[in-house]
């Protein structure tokens, strides 16, 4: 007898290209892990009311990582699973019913976006452990959130040992202030944007640097952002990745740098 999927049905809101930023980051950052995987199985957990983001993920991974990648879209709602079937393209893209238990699969990577946003913060750690405990050896979980158009977002990279990094991402041509990123922090951090918390200090430092770099605005938002990144690094924040990722409006930090106060 099949066990009931773990979790609750999400609102299901989705849009084409909503997850383009995190998908491109996955190709760049997690590509080597997928190339080395014995089975390049990827789960799109909670893809939403339409399968478009799972379709896009499969296309981006096939083009940028390896052609034989297999993406399985999992949803708790059987109506959504049935509605997604016309978009299936086996074996590269399939859809099934499942939740945090991953429907018994052992994927090399799981992308779970805008899933935990409706949960309590106290439930996040258990959800993380449930998913990472079902990954293939060396597997990765990318969990985060973004706005409806994918212009602002953030995500946590985890493995079997727990969270490794936090990435903040913005479309620079529409960014008014880095403080806007606070609205789209992952559930584990969104309620921690208060004085005394490291994530609050980081957002404030990034916003202060952005304001101080206002003189670079005539050269475009990208140049202003890069100057802001330089200032944040000079202040001692351990920014990871290379400048070509920063140029895309991304900043990645080691998890210990922003770890929430217990």
Tab-separated table of C-alpha atoms in Angstrom:
chain	number	residue	atom	x	y	z
A	1	UNK	CA	0.000	0.000	0.000
A	2	UNK	CA	1.403	3.365	-1.056
A	3	UNK	CA	2.066	5.775	1.791
A	4	UNK	CA	0.409	9.161	1.802
A	5	UNK	CA	2.752	11.908	0.481
A	6	UNK	CA	4.382	14.017	3.197
A	7	UNK	CA	3.419	17.680	3.191
A	8	UNK	CA	0.507	19.900	2.284
A	9	UNK	CA	-0.716	21.235	-1.035
A	10	UNK	CA	0.817	24.584	-1.939
A	11	UNK	CA	-0.941	27.501	-3.590
A	12	UNK	CA	0.595	26.350	-6.846
A	13	UNK	CA	1.382	29.805	-8.242
A	14	UNK	CA	3.832	29.617	-11.127
A	15	UNK	CA	4.892	31.458	-14.267
A	16	UNK	CA	7.138	30.761	-17.264
A	17	UNK	CA	10.765	31.664	-16.517
A	18	UNK	CA	9.963	32.289	-12.869
A	19	UNK	CA	12.812	29.982	-11.822
A	20	UNK	CA	15.292	30.881	-14.556
A	21	UNK	CA	17.752	32.434	-12.108
A	22	UNK	CA	17.980	29.452	-9.816
A	23	UNK	CA	18.024	27.039	-12.776
A	24	UNK	CA	21.013	28.810	-14.311
A	25	UNK	CA	22.719	28.800	-10.908
A	26	UNK	CA	22.086	25.055	-10.587
A	27	UNK	CA	23.659	24.453	-14.000
A	28	UNK	CA	26.722	26.448	-12.966
A	29	UNK	CA	27.084	25.331	-9.333
A	30	UNK	CA	25.628	21.823	-9.215
A	31	UNK	CA	26.535	20.734	-12.731
A	32	UNK	CA	29.643	18.802	-11.697
A	33	UNK	CA	27.677	16.804	-9.112
A	34	UNK	CA	25.099	15.852	-11.738
A	35	UNK	CA	27.775	14.928	-14.262
A	36	UNK	CA	29.389	12.639	-11.699
A	37	UNK	CA	26.099	11.026	-10.631
A	38	UNK	CA	25.568	7.381	-11.567
A	39	UNK	CA	21.905	8.237	-12.157
A	40	UNK	CA	21.276	11.874	-13.169
A	41	UNK	CA	17.846	11.964	-11.558
A	42	UNK	CA	16.447	15.356	-10.532
A	43	UNK	CA	13.215	16.011	-8.644
A	44	UNK	CA	11.230	19.222	-9.054
A	45	UNK	CA	9.367	19.140	-5.745
A	46	UNK	CA	6.064	21.028	-5.697
A	47	UNK	CA	6.140	22.341	-9.266
A	48	UNK	CA	2.737	23.978	-8.913
A	49	UNK	CA	-0.508	24.309	-10.793
A	50	UNK	CA	1.185	23.996	-14.196
A	51	UNK	CA	4.275	21.967	-15.171
A	52	UNK	CA	6.110	24.798	-16.944
A	53	UNK	CA	8.970	25.151	-14.430
A	54	UNK	CA	9.672	21.404	-14.550
A	55	UNK	CA	9.699	21.536	-18.363
A	56	UNK	CA	12.146	24.442	-18.258
A	57	UNK	CA	14.373	22.756	-15.666
A	58	UNK	CA	14.674	19.648	-17.794
A	59	UNK	CA	15.554	21.706	-20.892
A	60	UNK	CA	18.199	23.778	-19.077
A	61	UNK	CA	19.864	20.790	-17.437
A	62	UNK	CA	19.846	18.777	-20.665
A	63	UNK	CA	21.465	21.656	-22.551
A	64	UNK	CA	23.891	22.792	-19.872
A	65	UNK	CA	24.834	19.676	-17.903
A	66	UNK	CA	24.073	16.313	-19.552
A	67	UNK	CA	21.579	15.224	-22.171
A	68	UNK	CA	20.466	12.117	-20.285
A	69	UNK	CA	19.257	13.975	-17.189
A	70	UNK	CA	15.853	12.813	-15.936
A	71	UNK	CA	13.492	15.232	-14.206
A	72	UNK	CA	10.522	13.992	-12.191
A	73	UNK	CA	7.982	16.602	-11.150
A	74	UNK	CA	6.331	15.731	-7.844
A	75	UNK	CA	3.081	17.189	-6.539
A	76	UNK	CA	0.855	16.165	-3.639
A	77	UNK	CA	-2.305	17.201	-5.472
A	78	UNK	CA	-3.327	14.360	-7.843
A	79	UNK	CA	-5.282	16.823	-9.986
A	80	UNK	CA	-2.071	18.721	-10.741
A	81	UNK	CA	-0.254	15.482	-11.530
A	82	UNK	CA	-2.967	14.492	-14.001
A	83	UNK	CA	-2.976	17.959	-15.581
A	84	UNK	CA	0.785	17.781	-16.128
A	85	UNK	CA	0.770	14.490	-18.047
A	86	UNK	CA	0.433	16.072	-21.533
A	87	UNK	CA	3.764	17.854	-20.882
A	88	UNK	CA	5.564	14.607	-19.981
A	89	UNK	CA	8.350	13.433	-22.273
A	90	UNK	CA	9.573	10.089	-20.906
A	91	UNK	CA	12.164	9.177	-19.874
A	92	UNK	CA	13.543	12.692	-19.639
A	93	UNK	CA	10.497	14.298	-18.013
A	94	UNK	CA	7.754	12.607	-16.022
A	95	UNK	CA	5.274	13.587	-13.322
A	96	UNK	CA	4.111	11.699	-10.237
A	97	UNK	CA	2.427	12.166	-6.884
A	98	UNK	CA	4.760	12.763	-3.966
A	99	UNK	CA	5.942	15.074	-1.215
A	100	UNK	CA	8.940	15.366	1.076
A	101	UNK	CA	9.375	11.581	1.005
A	102	UNK	CA	10.184	12.002	-2.715
A	103	UNK	CA	7.861	9.145	-3.715
A	104	UNK	CA	10.575	6.631	-2.890
A	105	UNK	CA	13.033	8.121	-5.400
A	106	UNK	CA	16.747	8.645	-4.669
A	107	UNK	CA	17.605	11.710	-6.748
A	108	UNK	CA	20.974	13.335	-7.243
A	109	UNK	CA	19.345	16.758	-6.881
A	110	UNK	CA	16.065	18.206	-5.645
A	111	UNK	CA	14.806	21.680	-6.424
A	112	UNK	CA	12.066	22.793	-3.999
A	113	UNK	CA	10.971	26.355	-4.679
A	114	UNK	CA	8.168	28.296	-3.018
A	115	UNK	CA	7.189	25.120	-1.154
A	116	UNK	CA	8.163	25.857	2.447
A	117	UNK	CA	7.004	29.456	2.302
A	118	UNK	CA	3.571	28.512	3.682
A	119	UNK	CA	4.985	26.353	6.495
A	120	UNK	CA	5.956	27.470	9.995
A	121	UNK	CA	9.626	28.199	10.531
A	122	UNK	CA	9.678	25.417	13.134
A	123	UNK	CA	8.853	22.878	10.402
A	124	UNK	CA	11.695	23.773	8.070
A	125	UNK	CA	14.474	21.733	9.685
A	126	UNK	CA	12.383	18.557	9.649
A	127	UNK	CA	11.478	19.094	5.992
A	128	UNK	CA	15.140	19.605	5.123
A	129	UNK	CA	16.143	16.423	6.985
A	130	UNK	CA	13.382	14.397	5.363
A	131	UNK	CA	14.417	15.392	1.852
A	132	UNK	CA	18.196	15.218	2.304
A	133	UNK	CA	17.815	11.830	3.998
A	134	UNK	CA	16.349	10.472	0.769
A	135	UNK	CA	18.971	11.828	-1.623
A	136	UNK	CA	21.388	9.608	-3.479
A	137	UNK	CA	24.935	9.607	-2.064
A	138	UNK	CA	26.419	13.040	-2.705
A	139	UNK	CA	22.982	14.424	-3.548
A	140	UNK	CA	21.965	18.063	-3.180
A	141	UNK	CA	18.848	20.011	-2.241
A	142	UNK	CA	18.207	23.556	-3.472
A	143	UNK	CA	15.403	25.104	-1.410
A	144	UNK	CA	14.224	28.673	-1.675
A	145	UNK	CA	11.675	31.217	-2.747
A	146	UNK	CA	11.179	34.005	-5.269
A	147	UNK	CA	8.648	36.601	-6.325
A	148	UNK	CA	5.978	35.891	-8.939
A	149	UNK	CA	8.147	36.983	-11.881
A	150	UNK	CA	11.446	35.619	-10.588
A	151	UNK	CA	13.067	39.030	-10.246
A	152	UNK	CA	13.915	38.598	-6.560
A	153	UNK	CA	14.839	35.323	-4.932
A	154	UNK	CA	17.039	33.431	-2.531
A	155	UNK	CA	17.882	29.814	-1.911
A	156	UNK	CA	19.785	27.482	0.384
A	157	UNK	CA	22.035	24.701	-0.895
A	158	UNK	CA	22.010	21.615	1.332
A	159	UNK	CA	23.529	18.162	1.363
A	160	UNK	CA	23.193	15.251	3.787
A	161	UNK	CA	25.110	17.204	6.448
A	162	UNK	CA	22.779	20.217	6.329
A	163	UNK	CA	22.816	23.727	4.834
A	164	UNK	CA	25.977	24.791	3.016
A	165	UNK	CA	25.296	28.168	1.427
A	166	UNK	CA	22.756	30.958	0.993
A	167	UNK	CA	22.357	32.722	-2.353
A	168	UNK	CA	20.626	36.078	-2.873
A	169	UNK	CA	19.604	36.950	-6.430
A	170	UNK	CA	17.991	39.943	-8.129
A	171	UNK	CA	17.267	41.238	-11.596
A	172	UNK	CA	19.479	44.304	-11.432
A	173	UNK	CA	17.587	46.361	-14.005
A	174	UNK	CA	14.513	46.365	-11.760
A	175	UNK	CA	16.240	46.407	-8.358
A	176	UNK	CA	15.437	49.525	-6.357
A	177	UNK	CA	17.307	48.493	-3.237
A	178	UNK	CA	18.902	45.284	-1.892
A	179	UNK	CA	16.591	45.656	1.099
A	180	UNK	CA	13.882	44.239	-1.179
A	181	UNK	CA	15.610	40.868	-0.957
A	182	UNK	CA	14.428	40.565	2.641
A	183	UNK	CA	10.895	39.963	1.323
A	184	UNK	CA	12.023	36.802	-0.479
A	185	UNK	CA	14.315	35.147	2.013
A	186	UNK	CA	13.852	31.394	2.533
A	187	UNK	CA	11.445	30.406	5.280
A	188	UNK	CA	14.349	29.536	7.582
A	189	UNK	CA	15.485	33.172	7.493
A	190	UNK	CA	12.589	35.429	6.572
A	191	UNK	CA	11.470	35.932	10.170
A	192	UNK	CA	15.078	36.473	11.281
A	193	UNK	CA	15.500	39.795	9.503
A	194	UNK	CA	15.558	41.623	12.831
A	195	UNK	CA	18.336	43.334	14.797
A	196	UNK	CA	20.670	40.851	16.404
A	197	UNK	CA	20.473	38.327	13.573
A	198	UNK	CA	23.271	37.846	11.040
A	199	UNK	CA	20.928	37.906	8.050
A	200	UNK	CA	19.653	41.300	9.191
A	201	UNK	CA	23.223	42.542	9.411
A	202	UNK	CA	23.970	41.220	5.934
A	203	UNK	CA	20.926	42.784	4.278
A	204	UNK	CA	21.681	46.081	5.980
A	205	UNK	CA	25.352	45.983	4.937
A	206	UNK	CA	24.389	45.253	1.333
A	207	UNK	CA	21.796	48.018	1.312
A	208	UNK	CA	24.220	50.520	2.867
A	209	UNK	CA	26.816	49.614	0.248
A	210	UNK	CA	24.220	50.071	-2.512
A	211	UNK	CA	23.345	53.531	-1.237
A	212	UNK	CA	27.010	54.460	-0.936
A	213	UNK	CA	27.555	53.364	-4.544
A	214	UNK	CA	24.849	55.697	-5.864
A	215	UNK	CA	27.503	57.589	-7.776
A	216	UNK	CA	27.915	54.584	-10.043
A	217	UNK	CA	24.235	54.601	-11.057
A	218	UNK	CA	24.908	56.520	-14.319
A	219	UNK	CA	27.076	53.574	-15.420
A	220	UNK	CA	24.190	51.159	-14.962
A	221	UNK	CA	22.814	48.963	-12.172
A	222	UNK	CA	25.334	46.194	-12.807
A	223	UNK	CA	28.286	48.471	-12.121
A	224	UNK	CA	26.586	49.829	-9.018
A	225	UNK	CA	25.935	46.274	-7.811
A	226	UNK	CA	29.554	45.233	-8.375
A	227	UNK	CA	30.773	48.209	-6.361
A	228	UNK	CA	28.358	47.217	-3.618
A	229	UNK	CA	29.746	43.685	-3.623
A	230	UNK	CA	33.290	45.026	-3.317
A	231	UNK	CA	32.280	47.095	-0.325
A	232	UNK	CA	30.538	44.179	1.389
A	233	UNK	CA	33.577	41.982	0.874
A	234	UNK	CA	35.876	44.699	2.177
A	235	UNK	CA	33.694	44.867	5.284
A	236	UNK	CA	34.488	41.206	5.962
A	237	UNK	CA	31.494	39.346	4.551
A	238	UNK	CA	32.689	36.076	2.931
A	239	UNK	CA	31.216	36.372	-0.559
A	240	UNK	CA	31.652	33.147	-2.546
A	241	UNK	CA	31.616	32.346	-6.268
A	242	UNK	CA	33.310	34.321	-8.992
A	243	UNK	CA	32.637	37.833	-10.337
A	244	UNK	CA	30.784	36.480	-13.356
A	245	UNK	CA	28.066	35.197	-10.988
A	246	UNK	CA	27.993	38.541	-9.188
A	247	UNK	CA	27.399	40.223	-12.536
A	248	UNK	CA	24.133	38.281	-12.788
A	249	UNK	CA	22.929	39.883	-9.562
A	250	UNK	CA	23.853	36.902	-7.384
A	251	UNK	CA	25.675	36.718	-4.088
A	252	UNK	CA	26.441	33.462	-2.285
A	253	UNK	CA	27.571	33.189	1.323
A	254	UNK	CA	28.606	30.225	3.479
A	255	UNK	CA	25.764	29.225	5.787
A	256	UNK	CA	27.745	29.806	9.011
A	257	UNK	CA	28.036	33.487	8.046
A	258	UNK	CA	24.263	33.992	8.331
A	259	UNK	CA	23.250	31.085	10.587
A	260	UNK	CA	20.145	32.075	12.613
A	261	UNK	CA	20.421	32.530	16.349
A	262	UNK	CA	19.031	29.391	18.068
